[in-house]
mmCIF file of C-alpha atoms in Angstrom:
data_model
loop_
_atom_site.group_PDB
_atom_site.id
_atom_site.type_symbol
_atom_site.label_atom_id
_atom_site.label_comp_id
_atom_site.label_asym_id
_atom_site.label_seq_id
_atom_site.Cartn_x
_atom_site.Cartn_y
_atom_site.Cartn_z
ATOM 1 C CA GLU A 29 -20.092 -198.290 -83.276
ATOM 2 C CA GLU A 30 -23.909 -197.936 -82.523
ATOM 3 C CA MET A 31 -23.515 -200.281 -79.489
ATOM 4 C CA LYS A 32 -20.578 -198.239 -78.108
ATOM 5 C CA SER A 33 -22.614 -195.066 -78.532
ATOM 6 C CA LYS A 34 -25.587 -196.567 -76.620
ATOM 7 C CA ALA A 35 -23.272 -197.923 -73.890
ATOM 8 C CA GLN A 36 -21.756 -194.447 -73.506
ATOM 9 C CA PHE A 37 -25.232 -192.882 -73.329
ATOM 10 C CA ILE A 38 -26.314 -195.280 -70.601
ATOM 11 C CA ALA A 39 -23.091 -194.809 -68.668
ATOM 12 C CA ALA A 40 -23.688 -191.036 -68.824
ATOM 13 C CA GLY A 41 -27.215 -191.477 -67.468
ATOM 14 C CA LEU A 42 -26.033 -193.601 -64.658
ATOM 15 C CA LEU A 43 -23.421 -191.019 -63.820
ATOM 16 C CA ILE A 44 -26.096 -188.352 -63.657
ATOM 17 C CA VAL A 45 -28.268 -190.507 -61.392
ATOM 18 C CA ALA A 46 -25.367 -191.280 -59.163
ATOM 19 C CA SER A 47 -24.524 -187.606 -58.941
ATOM 20 C CA ALA A 48 -28.050 -186.763 -57.971
ATOM 21 C CA ALA A 49 -28.085 -189.484 -55.282
ATOM 22 C CA ALA A 50 -24.862 -187.991 -53.779
ATOM 23 C CA LEU A 51 -26.473 -184.536 -53.582
ATOM 24 C CA CYS A 52 -29.876 -185.598 -52.242
ATOM 25 C CA HIS A 53 -31.362 -188.052 -49.766
ATOM 26 C CA PHE A 54 -34.510 -189.046 -51.492
ATOM 27 C CA THR A 55 -36.598 -189.772 -48.422
ATOM 28 C CA THR A 56 -35.719 -186.939 -45.996
ATOM 29 C CA GLY A 57 -34.304 -184.035 -47.951
ATOM 30 C CA CYS A 58 -31.079 -182.638 -49.302
ATOM 31 C CA SER A 59 -28.339 -181.267 -47.167
ATOM 32 C CA ALA A 60 -28.060 -177.539 -47.394
ATOM 33 C CA GLU A 61 -24.876 -177.607 -45.365
ATOM 34 C CA PRO A 62 -21.795 -175.893 -46.714
ATOM 35 C CA VAL A 63 -19.417 -178.063 -48.691
ATOM 36 C CA GLY A 64 -17.238 -180.086 -46.353
ATOM 37 C CA ARG A 65 -19.856 -180.558 -43.586
ATOM 38 C CA ALA A 66 -21.416 -183.928 -43.521
ATOM 39 C CA ALA A 67 -25.163 -184.521 -43.091
ATOM 40 C CA PRO A 68 -26.236 -186.224 -39.843
ATOM 41 C CA PRO A 69 -26.457 -190.022 -40.070
ATOM 42 C CA ARG A 70 -29.806 -191.339 -41.380
ATOM 43 C CA ALA A 71 -30.824 -192.677 -37.949
ATOM 44 C CA GLN A 72 -30.720 -189.028 -36.472
ATOM 45 C CA ARG A 73 -32.916 -187.561 -39.212
ATOM 46 C CA PRO A 74 -36.646 -187.032 -38.743
ATOM 47 C CA ASN A 75 -39.287 -188.160 -41.227
ATOM 48 C CA THR A 76 -37.335 -191.100 -42.662
ATOM 49 C CA GLN A 77 -40.480 -193.087 -43.854
ATOM 50 C CA PRO A 78 -40.890 -192.962 -47.606
ATOM 51 C CA ILE A 79 -44.134 -191.254 -48.749
ATOM 52 C CA ASP A 80 -46.134 -192.331 -51.777
ATOM 53 C CA LEU A 81 -47.456 -189.005 -52.956
ATOM 54 C CA ARG A 82 -49.608 -190.760 -55.597
ATOM 55 C CA LYS A 83 -51.954 -192.135 -52.974
ATOM 56 C CA GLU A 84 -53.052 -188.750 -51.730
ATOM 57 C CA LYS A 85 -56.714 -187.896 -52.379
ATOM 58 C CA PRO A 86 -57.472 -184.475 -53.894
ATOM 59 C CA MET A 87 -59.285 -181.928 -51.748
ATOM 60 C CA SER A 88 -62.352 -180.257 -53.065
ATOM 61 C CA ILE A 89 -61.455 -176.949 -54.784
ATOM 62 C CA PRO A 90 -63.123 -173.911 -53.192
ATOM 63 C CA VAL A 91 -65.095 -171.499 -55.339
ATOM 64 C CA GLY A 92 -63.165 -168.352 -56.199
ATOM 65 C CA THR A 93 -59.928 -167.395 -57.733
ATOM 66 C CA PRO A 94 -57.465 -170.258 -57.446
ATOM 67 C CA ARG A 95 -54.245 -169.508 -55.582
ATOM 68 C CA ARG A 96 -50.798 -170.515 -56.723
ATOM 69 C CA VAL A 97 -47.411 -170.925 -55.195
ATOM 70 C CA GLU A 98 -45.447 -167.677 -55.325
ATOM 71 C CA HIS A 99 -41.729 -167.223 -55.191
ATOM 72 C CA VAL A 100 -40.294 -164.782 -52.753
ATOM 73 C CA ASP A 101 -36.792 -163.696 -51.760
ATOM 74 C CA GLU A 102 -35.057 -161.419 -49.222
ATOM 75 C CA THR A 103 -36.570 -158.302 -50.764
ATOM 76 C CA ASP A 104 -40.244 -159.273 -50.380
ATOM 77 C CA PHE A 105 -40.242 -161.857 -47.688
ATOM 78 C CA GLY A 106 -41.400 -159.315 -45.092
ATOM 79 C CA ASP A 107 -44.263 -158.090 -47.186
ATOM 80 C CA GLN A 108 -45.465 -161.491 -48.455
ATOM 81 C CA VAL A 109 -44.860 -163.579 -45.306
ATOM 82 C CA LEU A 110 -44.236 -161.559 -42.138
ATOM 83 C CA GLU A 111 -46.985 -159.036 -42.777
ATOM 84 C CA SER A 112 -49.500 -161.433 -44.398
ATOM 85 C CA ASP A 113 -53.021 -161.380 -42.940
ATOM 86 C CA VAL A 114 -53.375 -165.141 -43.586
ATOM 87 C CA PRO A 115 -51.117 -168.039 -42.581
ATOM 88 C CA VAL A 116 -48.236 -168.587 -44.966
ATOM 89 C CA LEU A 117 -46.539 -171.970 -45.607
ATOM 90 C CA VAL A 118 -42.978 -171.216 -46.716
ATOM 91 C CA ASP A 119 -41.076 -173.977 -48.650
ATOM 92 C CA PHE A 120 -37.357 -173.462 -48.405
ATOM 93 C CA TYR A 121 -35.930 -175.313 -51.489
ATOM 94 C CA ALA A 122 -33.245 -175.433 -54.147
ATOM 95 C CA ASP A 123 -33.658 -176.145 -57.836
ATOM 96 C CA TRP A 124 -31.094 -178.979 -57.804
ATOM 97 C CA CYS A 125 -32.817 -180.804 -54.879
ATOM 98 C CA MET A 126 -34.779 -183.861 -56.108
ATOM 99 C CA PRO A 127 -37.099 -184.121 -53.013
ATOM 100 C CA CYS A 128 -37.842 -180.418 -53.403
ATOM 101 C CA ARG A 129 -38.728 -181.021 -57.021
ATOM 102 C CA MET A 130 -40.939 -183.958 -56.005
ATOM 103 C CA LEU A 131 -42.743 -181.708 -53.432
ATOM 104 C CA GLY A 132 -43.422 -178.901 -55.890
ATOM 105 C CA PRO A 133 -46.517 -180.453 -57.654
ATOM 106 C CA VAL A 134 -47.994 -181.368 -54.243
ATOM 107 C CA LEU A 135 -47.604 -177.711 -53.086
ATOM 108 C CA ASP A 136 -49.038 -176.440 -56.423
ATOM 109 C CA GLU A 137 -52.091 -178.626 -55.919
ATOM 110 C CA LEU A 138 -52.459 -177.645 -52.265
ATOM 111 C CA ALA A 139 -52.189 -173.965 -53.250
ATOM 112 C CA ARG A 140 -55.095 -174.311 -55.722
ATOM 113 C CA GLU A 141 -57.239 -176.012 -53.130
ATOM 114 C CA THR A 142 -56.550 -173.736 -50.182
ATOM 115 C CA SER A 143 -58.299 -170.494 -49.699
ATOM 116 C CA GLY A 144 -57.475 -169.408 -46.163
ATOM 117 C CA ALA A 145 -53.707 -169.556 -46.407
ATOM 118 C CA LYS A 146 -51.006 -168.984 -49.064
ATOM 119 C CA ILE A 147 -47.947 -170.988 -50.021
ATOM 120 C CA VAL A 148 -44.603 -169.416 -50.973
ATOM 121 C CA LYS A 149 -41.239 -170.824 -51.962
ATOM 122 C CA VAL A 150 -37.777 -169.434 -50.998
ATOM 123 C CA ASN A 151 -34.742 -170.614 -53.004
ATOM 124 C CA VAL A 152 -31.969 -171.146 -50.419
ATOM 125 C CA ASP A 153 -29.347 -170.568 -53.005
ATOM 126 C CA GLU A 154 -30.704 -167.158 -53.891
ATOM 127 C CA SER A 155 -31.631 -166.167 -50.280
ATOM 128 C CA PRO A 156 -29.065 -167.726 -48.030
ATOM 129 C CA ARG A 157 -29.657 -165.155 -45.223
ATOM 130 C CA LEU A 158 -33.285 -166.098 -44.970
ATOM 131 C CA ALA A 159 -32.362 -169.774 -44.859
ATOM 132 C CA ALA A 160 -29.773 -169.152 -42.077
ATOM 133 C CA GLN A 161 -32.365 -166.903 -40.153
ATOM 134 C CA TYR A 162 -34.868 -169.624 -40.002
ATOM 135 C CA GLY A 163 -32.333 -172.386 -39.247
ATOM 136 C CA VAL A 164 -32.578 -174.194 -42.580
ATOM 137 C CA THR A 165 -29.901 -176.914 -42.633
ATOM 138 C CA SER A 166 -31.674 -179.500 -44.839
ATOM 139 C CA ILE A 167 -34.194 -179.158 -47.614
ATOM 140 C CA PRO A 168 -37.088 -179.239 -48.327
ATOM 141 C CA PHE A 169 -37.812 -177.415 -45.147
ATOM 142 C CA LEU A 170 -41.391 -176.123 -44.540
ATOM 143 C CA VAL A 171 -42.204 -173.380 -42.105
ATOM 144 C CA LEU A 172 -45.721 -172.260 -41.255
ATOM 145 C CA PHE A 173 -45.972 -168.542 -40.378
ATOM 146 C CA LYS A 174 -48.915 -166.995 -38.570
ATOM 147 C CA ASP A 175 -49.024 -163.403 -37.543
ATOM 148 C CA GLY A 176 -45.488 -162.994 -38.742
ATOM 149 C CA ARG A 177 -44.027 -165.762 -36.598
ATOM 150 C CA PRO A 178 -43.002 -169.239 -37.305
ATOM 151 C CA VAL A 179 -45.377 -171.595 -35.539
ATOM 152 C CA ALA A 180 -44.642 -175.088 -37.135
ATOM 153 C CA ARG A 181 -41.944 -176.710 -39.129
ATOM 154 C CA HIS A 182 -41.588 -179.874 -41.253
ATOM 155 C CA LEU A 183 -38.358 -181.328 -42.709
ATOM 156 C CA GLY A 184 -38.377 -183.486 -45.838
ATOM 157 C CA LEU A 185 -41.077 -184.655 -48.233
ATOM 158 C CA ALA A 186 -44.605 -184.404 -47.029
ATOM 159 C CA ALA A 187 -47.846 -185.897 -48.197
ATOM 160 C CA LYS A 188 -50.660 -183.434 -49.008
ATOM 161 C CA SER A 189 -52.636 -184.669 -45.968
ATOM 162 C CA ALA A 190 -49.654 -183.854 -43.694
ATOM 163 C CA LEU A 191 -49.388 -180.416 -45.282
ATOM 164 C CA ARG A 192 -53.133 -179.807 -44.680
ATOM 165 C CA THR A 193 -52.639 -180.822 -41.008
ATOM 166 C CA LEU A 194 -49.665 -178.431 -40.851
ATOM 167 C CA LEU A 195 -51.720 -175.572 -42.289
ATOM 168 C CA SER A 196 -54.477 -176.228 -39.769
ATOM 169 C CA GLN A 197 -52.229 -175.478 -36.730
#
């Protein structure tokens, strides 16, 4: 009886992993397309090289109040992003997206270490109009805004060094 219970537990765990794999593409991002529309073949996707986020070296933390990643939606996007006096890196994400969840701690660390810009997150499930307005079809999708305009984009997971480079544009 105990062995049968353990086997059922393992089978349930495998089913959860298989379901997550069906929803997300771990190296490039999750499809944010409506149900029924297939994601493009892997060969056509950018940023297909896996990234080992553990190899990233921490930046020195500037003196002052540490920043943190803020969550914005359609009601405050204009105030927090478009009217910001500093560059804003926007992470379009979803809670169910595994690559988005993997990117979260990297963005948190980068936000604490960055003083001349801010980082915000937009949940595409809660703000679909914003996602559509900025052409988000796969996630995680990062957009750098300066002076209220998008100036750079990145699709998929990103190492902290790549995000620093993106912020410096």
